[in-house]
Each structure stands twice: as structure tokens, then as C-alpha cells.
Short mmCIF file of N, CA and C in Angstrom, two decimals:
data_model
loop_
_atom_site.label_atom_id
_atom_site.label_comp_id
_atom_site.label_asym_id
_atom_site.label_seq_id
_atom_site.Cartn_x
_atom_site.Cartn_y
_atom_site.Cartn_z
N UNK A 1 0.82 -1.19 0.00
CA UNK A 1 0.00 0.00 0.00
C UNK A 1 0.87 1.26 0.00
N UNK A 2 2.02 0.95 0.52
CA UNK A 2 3.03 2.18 0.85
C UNK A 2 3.53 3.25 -0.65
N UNK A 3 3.30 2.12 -1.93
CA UNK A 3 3.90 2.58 -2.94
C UNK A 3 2.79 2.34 -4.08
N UNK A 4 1.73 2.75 -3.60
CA UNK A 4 0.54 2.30 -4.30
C UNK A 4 0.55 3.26 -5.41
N UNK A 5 0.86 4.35 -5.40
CA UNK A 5 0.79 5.52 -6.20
C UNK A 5 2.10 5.25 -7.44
N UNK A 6 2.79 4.39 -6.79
CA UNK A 6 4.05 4.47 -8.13
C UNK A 6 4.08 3.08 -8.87
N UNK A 7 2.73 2.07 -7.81
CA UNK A 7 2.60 0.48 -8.73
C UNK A 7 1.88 1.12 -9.57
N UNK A 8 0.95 2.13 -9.65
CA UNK A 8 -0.62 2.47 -10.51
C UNK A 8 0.11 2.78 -11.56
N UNK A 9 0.90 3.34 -12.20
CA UNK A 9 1.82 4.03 -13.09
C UNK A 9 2.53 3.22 -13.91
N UNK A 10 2.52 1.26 -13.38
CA UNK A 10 3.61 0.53 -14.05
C UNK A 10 2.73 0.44 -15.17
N UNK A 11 1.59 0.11 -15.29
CA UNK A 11 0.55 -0.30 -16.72
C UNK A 11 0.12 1.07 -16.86
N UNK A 12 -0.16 1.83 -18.26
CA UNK A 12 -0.88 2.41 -18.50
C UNK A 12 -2.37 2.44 -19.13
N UNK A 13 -2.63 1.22 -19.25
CA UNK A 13 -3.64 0.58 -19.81
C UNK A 13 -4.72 1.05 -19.23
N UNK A 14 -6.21 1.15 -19.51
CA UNK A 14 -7.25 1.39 -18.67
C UNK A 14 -7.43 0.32 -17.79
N UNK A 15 -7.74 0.62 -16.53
CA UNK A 15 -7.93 -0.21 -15.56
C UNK A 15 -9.46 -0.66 -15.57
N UNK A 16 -9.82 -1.72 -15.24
CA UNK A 16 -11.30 -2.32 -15.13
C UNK A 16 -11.56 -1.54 -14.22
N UNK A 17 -11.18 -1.04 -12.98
CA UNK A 17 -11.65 -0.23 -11.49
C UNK A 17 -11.04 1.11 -11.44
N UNK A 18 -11.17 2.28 -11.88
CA UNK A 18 -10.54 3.15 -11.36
C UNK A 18 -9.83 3.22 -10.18
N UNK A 19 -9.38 4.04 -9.65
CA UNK A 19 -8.93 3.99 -8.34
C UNK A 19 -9.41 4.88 -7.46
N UNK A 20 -10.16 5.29 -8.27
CA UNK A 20 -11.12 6.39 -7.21
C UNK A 20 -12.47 5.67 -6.10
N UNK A 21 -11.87 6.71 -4.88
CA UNK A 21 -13.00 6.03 -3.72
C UNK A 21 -12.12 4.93 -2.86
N UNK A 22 -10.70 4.54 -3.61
CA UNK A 22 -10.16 3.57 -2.41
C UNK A 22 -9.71 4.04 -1.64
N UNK A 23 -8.74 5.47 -1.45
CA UNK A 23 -8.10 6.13 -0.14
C UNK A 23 -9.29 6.11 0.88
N UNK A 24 -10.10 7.04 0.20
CA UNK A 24 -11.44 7.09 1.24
C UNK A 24 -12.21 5.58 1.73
N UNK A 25 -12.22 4.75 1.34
CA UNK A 25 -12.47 3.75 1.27
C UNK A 25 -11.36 2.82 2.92
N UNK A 26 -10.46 3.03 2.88
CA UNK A 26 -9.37 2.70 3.49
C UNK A 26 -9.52 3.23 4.66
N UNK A 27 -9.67 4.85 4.46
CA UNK A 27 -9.74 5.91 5.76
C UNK A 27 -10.97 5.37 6.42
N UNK A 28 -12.23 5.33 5.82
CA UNK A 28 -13.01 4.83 6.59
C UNK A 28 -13.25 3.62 7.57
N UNK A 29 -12.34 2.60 7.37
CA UNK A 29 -12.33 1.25 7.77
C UNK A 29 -11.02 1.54 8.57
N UNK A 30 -10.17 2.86 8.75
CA UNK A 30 -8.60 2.87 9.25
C UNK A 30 -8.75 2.20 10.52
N UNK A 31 -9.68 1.91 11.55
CA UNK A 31 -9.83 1.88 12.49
C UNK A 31 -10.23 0.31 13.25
N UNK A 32 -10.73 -0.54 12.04
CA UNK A 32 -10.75 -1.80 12.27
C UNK A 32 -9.17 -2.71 12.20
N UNK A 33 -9.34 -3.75 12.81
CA UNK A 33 -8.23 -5.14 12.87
C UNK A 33 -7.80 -5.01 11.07
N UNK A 34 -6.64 -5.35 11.22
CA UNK A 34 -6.06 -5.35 9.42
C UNK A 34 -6.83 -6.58 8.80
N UNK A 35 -7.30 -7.48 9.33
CA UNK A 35 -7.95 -8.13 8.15
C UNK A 35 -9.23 -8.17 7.96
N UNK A 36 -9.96 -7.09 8.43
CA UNK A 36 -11.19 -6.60 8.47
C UNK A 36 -11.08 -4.94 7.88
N UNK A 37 -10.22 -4.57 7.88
CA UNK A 37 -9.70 -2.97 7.26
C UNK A 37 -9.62 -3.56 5.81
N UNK A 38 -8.92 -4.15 5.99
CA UNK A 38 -8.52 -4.97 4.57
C UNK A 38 -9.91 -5.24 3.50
N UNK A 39 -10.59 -6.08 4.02
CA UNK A 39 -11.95 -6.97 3.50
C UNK A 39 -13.15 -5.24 3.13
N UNK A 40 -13.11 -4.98 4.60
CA UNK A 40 -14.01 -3.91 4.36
C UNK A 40 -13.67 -2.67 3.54
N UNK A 41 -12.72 -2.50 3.42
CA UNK A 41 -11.99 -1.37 2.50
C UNK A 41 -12.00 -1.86 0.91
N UNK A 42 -12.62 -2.68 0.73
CA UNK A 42 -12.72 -2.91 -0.39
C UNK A 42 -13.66 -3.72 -0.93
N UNK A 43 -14.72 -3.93 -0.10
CA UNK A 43 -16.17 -4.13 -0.08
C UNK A 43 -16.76 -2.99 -0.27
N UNK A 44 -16.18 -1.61 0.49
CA UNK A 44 -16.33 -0.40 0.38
C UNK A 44 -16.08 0.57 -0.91
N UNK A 45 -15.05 0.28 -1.38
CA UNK A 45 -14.26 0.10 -3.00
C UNK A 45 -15.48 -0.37 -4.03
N UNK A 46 -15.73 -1.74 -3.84
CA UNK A 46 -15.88 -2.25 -5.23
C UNK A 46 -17.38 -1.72 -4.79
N UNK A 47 -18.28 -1.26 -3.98
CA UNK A 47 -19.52 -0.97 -3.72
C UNK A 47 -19.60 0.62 -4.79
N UNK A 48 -18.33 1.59 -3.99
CA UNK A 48 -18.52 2.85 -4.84
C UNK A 48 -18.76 2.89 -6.07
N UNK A 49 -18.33 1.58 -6.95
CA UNK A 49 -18.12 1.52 -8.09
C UNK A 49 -19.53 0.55 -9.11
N UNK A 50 -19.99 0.29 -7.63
CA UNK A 50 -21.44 -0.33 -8.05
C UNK A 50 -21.55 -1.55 -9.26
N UNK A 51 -20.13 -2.10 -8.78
CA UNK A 51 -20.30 -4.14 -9.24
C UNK A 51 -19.98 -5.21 -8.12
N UNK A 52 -21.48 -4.61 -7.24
CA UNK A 52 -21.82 -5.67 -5.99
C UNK A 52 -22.88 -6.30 -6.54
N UNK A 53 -23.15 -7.43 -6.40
CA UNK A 53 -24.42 -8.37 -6.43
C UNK A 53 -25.24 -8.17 -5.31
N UNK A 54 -26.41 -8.49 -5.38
CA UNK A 54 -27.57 -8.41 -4.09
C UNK A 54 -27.11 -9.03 -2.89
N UNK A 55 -26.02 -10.03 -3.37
CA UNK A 55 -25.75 -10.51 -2.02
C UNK A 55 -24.32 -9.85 -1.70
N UNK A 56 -23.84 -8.97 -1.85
CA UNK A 56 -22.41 -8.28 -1.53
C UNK A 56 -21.28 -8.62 -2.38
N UNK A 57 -21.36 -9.45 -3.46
CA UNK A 57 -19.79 -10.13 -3.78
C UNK A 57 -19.74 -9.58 -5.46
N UNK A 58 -18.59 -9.36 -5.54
CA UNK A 58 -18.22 -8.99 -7.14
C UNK A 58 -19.31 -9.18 -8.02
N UNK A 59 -19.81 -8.83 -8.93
CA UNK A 59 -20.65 -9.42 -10.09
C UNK A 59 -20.23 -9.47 -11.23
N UNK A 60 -19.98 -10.28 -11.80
CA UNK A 60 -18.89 -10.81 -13.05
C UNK A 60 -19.95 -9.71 -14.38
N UNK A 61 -20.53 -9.86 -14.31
CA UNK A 61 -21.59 -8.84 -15.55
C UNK A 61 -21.66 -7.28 -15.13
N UNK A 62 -21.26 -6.95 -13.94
CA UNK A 62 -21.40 -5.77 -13.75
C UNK A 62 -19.78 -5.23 -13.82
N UNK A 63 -18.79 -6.34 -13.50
CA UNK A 63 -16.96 -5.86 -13.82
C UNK A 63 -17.07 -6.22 -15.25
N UNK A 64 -17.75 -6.78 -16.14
CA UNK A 64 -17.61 -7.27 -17.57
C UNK A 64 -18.14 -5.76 -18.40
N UNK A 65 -19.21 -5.51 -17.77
CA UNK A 65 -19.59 -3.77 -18.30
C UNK A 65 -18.58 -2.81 -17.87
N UNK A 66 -17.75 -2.89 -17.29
CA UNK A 66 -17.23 -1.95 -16.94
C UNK A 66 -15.61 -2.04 -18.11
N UNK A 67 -15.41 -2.80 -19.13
CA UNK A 67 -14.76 -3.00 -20.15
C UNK A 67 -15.14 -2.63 -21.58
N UNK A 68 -16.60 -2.60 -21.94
CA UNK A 68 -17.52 -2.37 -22.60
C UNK A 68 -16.02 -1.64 -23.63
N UNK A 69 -15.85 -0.41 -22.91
CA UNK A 69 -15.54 0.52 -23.79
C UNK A 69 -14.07 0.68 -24.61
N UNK A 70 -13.08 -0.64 -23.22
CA UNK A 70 -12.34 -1.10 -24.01
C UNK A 70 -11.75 -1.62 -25.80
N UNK A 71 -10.56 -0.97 -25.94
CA UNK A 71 -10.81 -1.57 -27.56
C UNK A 71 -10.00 -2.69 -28.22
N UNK A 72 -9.67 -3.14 -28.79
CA UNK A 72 -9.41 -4.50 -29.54
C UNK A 72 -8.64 -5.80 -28.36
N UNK A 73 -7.36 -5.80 -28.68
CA UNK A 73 -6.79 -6.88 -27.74
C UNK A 73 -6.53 -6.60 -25.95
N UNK A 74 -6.60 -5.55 -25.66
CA UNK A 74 -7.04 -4.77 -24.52
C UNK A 74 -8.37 -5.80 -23.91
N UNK A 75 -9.39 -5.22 -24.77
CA UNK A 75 -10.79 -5.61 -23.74
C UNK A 75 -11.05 -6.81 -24.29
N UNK A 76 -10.48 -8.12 -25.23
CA UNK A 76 -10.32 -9.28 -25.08
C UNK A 76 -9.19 -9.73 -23.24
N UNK A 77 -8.32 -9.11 -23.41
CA UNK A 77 -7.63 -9.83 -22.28
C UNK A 77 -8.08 -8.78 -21.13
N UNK A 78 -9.15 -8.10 -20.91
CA UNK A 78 -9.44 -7.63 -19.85
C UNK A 78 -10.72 -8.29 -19.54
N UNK A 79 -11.44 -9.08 -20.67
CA UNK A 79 -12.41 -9.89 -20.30
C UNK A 79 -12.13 -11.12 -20.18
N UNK A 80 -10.76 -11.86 -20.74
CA UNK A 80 -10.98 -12.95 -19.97
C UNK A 80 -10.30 -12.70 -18.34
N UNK A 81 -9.17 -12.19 -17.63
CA UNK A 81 -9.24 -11.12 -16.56
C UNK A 81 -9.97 -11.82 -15.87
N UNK A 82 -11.26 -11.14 -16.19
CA UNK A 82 -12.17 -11.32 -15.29
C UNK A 82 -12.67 -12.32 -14.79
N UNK A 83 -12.92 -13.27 -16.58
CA UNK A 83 -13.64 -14.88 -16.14
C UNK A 83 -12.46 -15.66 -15.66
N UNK A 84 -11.07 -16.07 -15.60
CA UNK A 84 -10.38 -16.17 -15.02
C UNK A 84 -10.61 -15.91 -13.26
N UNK A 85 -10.79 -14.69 -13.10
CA UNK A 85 -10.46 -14.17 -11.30
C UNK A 85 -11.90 -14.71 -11.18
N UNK A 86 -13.08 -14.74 -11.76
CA UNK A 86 -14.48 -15.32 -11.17
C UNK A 86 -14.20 -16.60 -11.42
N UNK A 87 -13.25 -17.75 -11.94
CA UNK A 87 -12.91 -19.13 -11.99
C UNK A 87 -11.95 -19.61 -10.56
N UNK A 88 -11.54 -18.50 -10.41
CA UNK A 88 -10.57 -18.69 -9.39
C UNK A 88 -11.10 -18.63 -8.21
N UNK A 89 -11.98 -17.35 -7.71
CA UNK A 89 -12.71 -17.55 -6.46
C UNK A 89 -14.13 -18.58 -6.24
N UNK A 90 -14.37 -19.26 -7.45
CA UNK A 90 -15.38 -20.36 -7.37
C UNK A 90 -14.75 -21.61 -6.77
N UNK A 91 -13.04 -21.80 -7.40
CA UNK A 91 -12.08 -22.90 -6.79
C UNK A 91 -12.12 -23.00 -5.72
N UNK A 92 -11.82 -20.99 -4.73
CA UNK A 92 -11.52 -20.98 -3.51
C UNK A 92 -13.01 -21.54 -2.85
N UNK A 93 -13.98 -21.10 -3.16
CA UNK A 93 -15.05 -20.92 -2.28
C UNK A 93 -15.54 -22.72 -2.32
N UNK A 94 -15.29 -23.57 -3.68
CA UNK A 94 -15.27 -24.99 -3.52
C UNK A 94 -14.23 -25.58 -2.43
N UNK A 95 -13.23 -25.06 -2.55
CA UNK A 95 -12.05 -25.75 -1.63
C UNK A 95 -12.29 -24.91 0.12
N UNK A 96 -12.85 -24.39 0.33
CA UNK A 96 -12.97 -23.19 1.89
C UNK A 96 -14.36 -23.48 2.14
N UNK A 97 -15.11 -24.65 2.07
CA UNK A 97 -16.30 -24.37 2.23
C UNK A 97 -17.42 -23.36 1.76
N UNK A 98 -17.35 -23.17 0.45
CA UNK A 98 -18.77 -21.84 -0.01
C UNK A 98 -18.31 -21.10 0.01
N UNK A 99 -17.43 -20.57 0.98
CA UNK A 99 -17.10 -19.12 0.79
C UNK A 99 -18.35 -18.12 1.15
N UNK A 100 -19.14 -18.23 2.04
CA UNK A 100 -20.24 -17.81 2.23
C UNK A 100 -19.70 -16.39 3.98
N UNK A 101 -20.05 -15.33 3.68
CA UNK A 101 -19.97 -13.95 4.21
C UNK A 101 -19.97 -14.61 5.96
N UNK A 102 -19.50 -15.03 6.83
CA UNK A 102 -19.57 -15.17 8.69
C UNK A 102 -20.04 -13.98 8.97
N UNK A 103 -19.00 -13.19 9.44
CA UNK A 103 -19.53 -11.85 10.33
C UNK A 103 -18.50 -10.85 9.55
N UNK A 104 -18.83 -9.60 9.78
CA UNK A 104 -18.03 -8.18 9.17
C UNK A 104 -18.26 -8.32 7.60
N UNK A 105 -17.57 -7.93 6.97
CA UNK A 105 -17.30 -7.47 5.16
C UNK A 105 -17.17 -8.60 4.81
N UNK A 106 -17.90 -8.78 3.51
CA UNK A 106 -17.54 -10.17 2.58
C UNK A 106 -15.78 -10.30 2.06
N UNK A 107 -15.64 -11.13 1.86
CA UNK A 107 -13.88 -10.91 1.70
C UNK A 107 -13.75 -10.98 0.40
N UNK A 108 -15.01 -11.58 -0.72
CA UNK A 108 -14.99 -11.71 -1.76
C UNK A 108 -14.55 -10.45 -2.83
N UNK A 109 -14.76 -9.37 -2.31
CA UNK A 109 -14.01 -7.79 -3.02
C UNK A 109 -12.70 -8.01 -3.24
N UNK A 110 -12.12 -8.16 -2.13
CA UNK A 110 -10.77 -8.25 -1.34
C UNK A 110 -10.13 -9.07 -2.17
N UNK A 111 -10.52 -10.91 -2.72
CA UNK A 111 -9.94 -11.82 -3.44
C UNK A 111 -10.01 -11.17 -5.00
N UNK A 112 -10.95 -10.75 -5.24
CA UNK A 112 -11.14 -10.23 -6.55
C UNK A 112 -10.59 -9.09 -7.04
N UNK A 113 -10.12 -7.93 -6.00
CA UNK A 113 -9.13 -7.28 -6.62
C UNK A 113 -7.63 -7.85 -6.48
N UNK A 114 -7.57 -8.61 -5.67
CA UNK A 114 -5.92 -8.60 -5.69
C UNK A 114 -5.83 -9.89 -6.99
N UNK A 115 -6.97 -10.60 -7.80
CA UNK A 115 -6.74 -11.39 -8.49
C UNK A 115 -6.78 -9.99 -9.49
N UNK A 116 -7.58 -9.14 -9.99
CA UNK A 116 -7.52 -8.40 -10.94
C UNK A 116 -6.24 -7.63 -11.33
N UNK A 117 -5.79 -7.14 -10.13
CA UNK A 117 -4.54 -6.41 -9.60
C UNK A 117 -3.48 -7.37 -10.23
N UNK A 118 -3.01 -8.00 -9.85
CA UNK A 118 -2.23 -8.88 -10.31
C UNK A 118 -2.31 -9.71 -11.51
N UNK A 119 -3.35 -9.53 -12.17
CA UNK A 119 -3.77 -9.79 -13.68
C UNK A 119 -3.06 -8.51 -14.47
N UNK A 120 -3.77 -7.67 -14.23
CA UNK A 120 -3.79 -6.63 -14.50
C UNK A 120 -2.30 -6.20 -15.02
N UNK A 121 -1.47 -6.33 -13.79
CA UNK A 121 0.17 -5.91 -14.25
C UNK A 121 0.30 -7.14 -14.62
N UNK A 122 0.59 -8.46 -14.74
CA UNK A 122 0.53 -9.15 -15.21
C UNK A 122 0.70 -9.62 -17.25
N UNK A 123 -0.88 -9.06 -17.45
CA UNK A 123 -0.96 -8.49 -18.91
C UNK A 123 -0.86 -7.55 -19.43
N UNK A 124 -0.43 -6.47 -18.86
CA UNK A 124 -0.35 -5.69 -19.52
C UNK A 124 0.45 -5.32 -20.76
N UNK A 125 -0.22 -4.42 -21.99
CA UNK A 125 0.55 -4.83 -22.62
C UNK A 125 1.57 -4.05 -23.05
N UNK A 126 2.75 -4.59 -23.81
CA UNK A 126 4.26 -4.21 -23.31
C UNK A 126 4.68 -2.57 -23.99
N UNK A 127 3.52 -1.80 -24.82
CA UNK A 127 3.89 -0.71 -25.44
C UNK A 127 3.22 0.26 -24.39
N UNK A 128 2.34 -0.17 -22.89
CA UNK A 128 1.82 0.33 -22.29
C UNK A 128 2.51 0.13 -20.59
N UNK A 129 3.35 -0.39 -20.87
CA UNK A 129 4.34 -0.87 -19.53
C UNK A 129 5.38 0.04 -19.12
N UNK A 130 5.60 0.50 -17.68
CA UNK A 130 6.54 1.30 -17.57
C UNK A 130 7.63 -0.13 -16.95
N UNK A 131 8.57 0.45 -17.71
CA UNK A 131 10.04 -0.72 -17.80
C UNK A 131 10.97 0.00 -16.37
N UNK A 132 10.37 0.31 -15.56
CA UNK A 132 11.31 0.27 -14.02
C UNK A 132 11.58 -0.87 -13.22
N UNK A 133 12.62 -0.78 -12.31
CA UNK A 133 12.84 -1.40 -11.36
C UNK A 133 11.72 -1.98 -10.63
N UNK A 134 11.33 -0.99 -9.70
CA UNK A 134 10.15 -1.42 -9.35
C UNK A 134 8.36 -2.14 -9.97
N UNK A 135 8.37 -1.91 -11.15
CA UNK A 135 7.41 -2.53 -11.82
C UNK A 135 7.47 -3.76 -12.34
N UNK A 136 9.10 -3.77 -12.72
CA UNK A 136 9.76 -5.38 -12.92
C UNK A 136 9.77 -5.84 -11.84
N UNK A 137 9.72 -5.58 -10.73
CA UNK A 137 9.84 -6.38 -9.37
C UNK A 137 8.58 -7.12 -9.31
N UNK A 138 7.66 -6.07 -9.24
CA UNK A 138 6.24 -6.05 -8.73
C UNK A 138 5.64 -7.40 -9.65
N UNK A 139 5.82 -7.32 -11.28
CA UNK A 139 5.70 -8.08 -12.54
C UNK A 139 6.55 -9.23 -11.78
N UNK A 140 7.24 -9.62 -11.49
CA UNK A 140 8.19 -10.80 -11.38
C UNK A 140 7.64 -11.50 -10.02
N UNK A 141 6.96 -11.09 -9.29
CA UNK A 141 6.28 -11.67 -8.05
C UNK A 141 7.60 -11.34 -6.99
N UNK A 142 8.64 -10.38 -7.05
CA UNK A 142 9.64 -10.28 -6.36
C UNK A 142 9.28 -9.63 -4.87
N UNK A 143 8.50 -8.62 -4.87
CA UNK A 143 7.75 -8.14 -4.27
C UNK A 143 7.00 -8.73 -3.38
N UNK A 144 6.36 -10.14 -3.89
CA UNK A 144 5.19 -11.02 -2.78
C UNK A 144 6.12 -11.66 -2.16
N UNK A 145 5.30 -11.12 -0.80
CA UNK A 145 5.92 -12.30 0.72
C UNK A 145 6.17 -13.76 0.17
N UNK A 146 4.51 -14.38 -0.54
CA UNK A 146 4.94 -15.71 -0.51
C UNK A 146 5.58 -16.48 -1.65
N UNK A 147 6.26 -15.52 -2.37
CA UNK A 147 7.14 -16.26 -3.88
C UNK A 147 8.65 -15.59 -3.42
N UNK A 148 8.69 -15.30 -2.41
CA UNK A 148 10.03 -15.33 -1.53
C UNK A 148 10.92 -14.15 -1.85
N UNK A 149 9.82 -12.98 -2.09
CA UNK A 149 10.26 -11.99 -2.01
C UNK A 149 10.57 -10.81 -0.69
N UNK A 150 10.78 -9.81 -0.32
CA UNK A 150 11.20 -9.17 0.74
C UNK A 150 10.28 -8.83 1.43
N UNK A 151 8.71 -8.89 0.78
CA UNK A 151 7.30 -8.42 1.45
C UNK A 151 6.55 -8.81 2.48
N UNK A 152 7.46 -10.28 2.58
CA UNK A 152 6.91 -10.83 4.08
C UNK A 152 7.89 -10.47 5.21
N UNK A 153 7.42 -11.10 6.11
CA UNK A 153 7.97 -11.15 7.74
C UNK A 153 9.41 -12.23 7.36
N UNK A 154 10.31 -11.72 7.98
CA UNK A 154 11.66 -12.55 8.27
C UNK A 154 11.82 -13.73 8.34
N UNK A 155 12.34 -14.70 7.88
CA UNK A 155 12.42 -16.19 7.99
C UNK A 155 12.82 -16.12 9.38
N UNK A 156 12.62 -17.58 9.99
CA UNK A 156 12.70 -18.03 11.70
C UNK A 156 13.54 -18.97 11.34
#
């Protein structure tokens, strides 16, 4: 989150989610446990942006409109993106029991942007890529705690 402003910058591509409404989004939840700041800050997010389903969780037709305007090989790989990250949290929610909301914020926002997020830089495509250090990191999984990059807690 610390360098959120200089990951947004590695793709220039249109983003499926703007990024507007997440600071505020964040500020509002500053005050809960981090993995409830977390969940709710972006239940809060993907709500501003109005692709919640009746029951709180992403809606694959309402992030699929939000590409509409996308143009040629762009909004092909920003739509599959999507059916991809909605294939992926159907896995989780088969393998975790349902995946069905306990108590506080659905977490389902939360899985679905960091699958988009990471799609996202991922594909992007390479005449729309900023070629830094840090974006090659971020692109290379160097960055994630658990592909044994510097982002986690210290080995024991």
C-alpha cells in the first residue's frame, strides 16, 4: 500500500476499477483489525463503483460492463481477466467451504481485486508498460511475501 501511487503508473492501460473512492475507502475502515480494514476497505471500494451483487460479492456482468468501452486486444484480455479471477474464487469458495460472508465485510471484493490487480500488471501490454525497477519487481512476483520476495515477515 506504501507505494501504491508508483505500482498504478507501471501499466498504462485502462484499468477495469478506477482507483477512485479507495483512499477514502481505506480511511473509513482505518480503524478496524487489518484483516477486516482490509476486506471492508474494499467491499467499500468495489460498492462505490457499483459491481456488488444483491448478495455483496463482485458481479462478473457488472466488472464485464465496466470493459464495454475497451478496444481491440485490450478488452479481449481484460475480459478474460475477469472470467479467469471469477474461476478462481469459485475454486476458492469450492475448496474453503462456499465461501459464504460469517460476520463483518464479505472478503470476496478483497480476493477479486488482488486477483484483478495482479492480472492486471501481469498483462499488460508491453507498449503500455513502464520498464522500471520497481514494476519489474512487482511483474516478477519479487515483491510477494509468498514467492520469496522481501514483502513478508523474516524467515525463523
Amino acid at each position: 500500500m506504501e507505494r501504491r501511487e508508483e505500482i498504478k503508473d507501471c501499466c498504462s492501460a485502462p484499468p477495469i476499477l478506477s482507483m477512485d473512492g479507495l483512499k477514502e475507502c481505506f480511511e473509513e475502515n482505518k480503524d478496524k483489525e487489518k484483516r477486516e480494514k482490509f476486506t471492508c476497505s474494499f467491499e467499500c471500494f468495489f460498492k462505490h463503483h457499483n459491481v456488488l451483487d444483491d448478495n455483496g460479492e463482485p458481479s462478473k456482468e457488472k466488472l464485464l460492463a465496466k470493459v464495454e468501452g475497451f478496444e481491440g486486444e485490450w478488452k479481449q484480455t481484460s475480459i478474460k481477466m475477469i472470467e479467469d479471477c471469477f474461476a478462481k474464487q469459485e475454486e476458492m469458495k469450492a475448496k474453503h467451504g462456499g465461501g459464504e460472508k460469517k460476520e463483518g465485510c464479505h472478503p470476496a471484493s478483497a480476493f477479486m481485486n488482488m486477483c484483478l490487480g495482479k492480472n492486471f500488471l501481469q498483462n499488460c501490454p508491453a507498449a503500455q508498460w513502464n520498464d522500471s525497477e520497481l514494476c519489474n519487481k512487482v511483474k516478477s512476483g519479487e515483491c510477494h511475501p509468498k514467492k520469496g520476495g522481501k514483502g513478508g515477515p523474516p524467515p525463523e
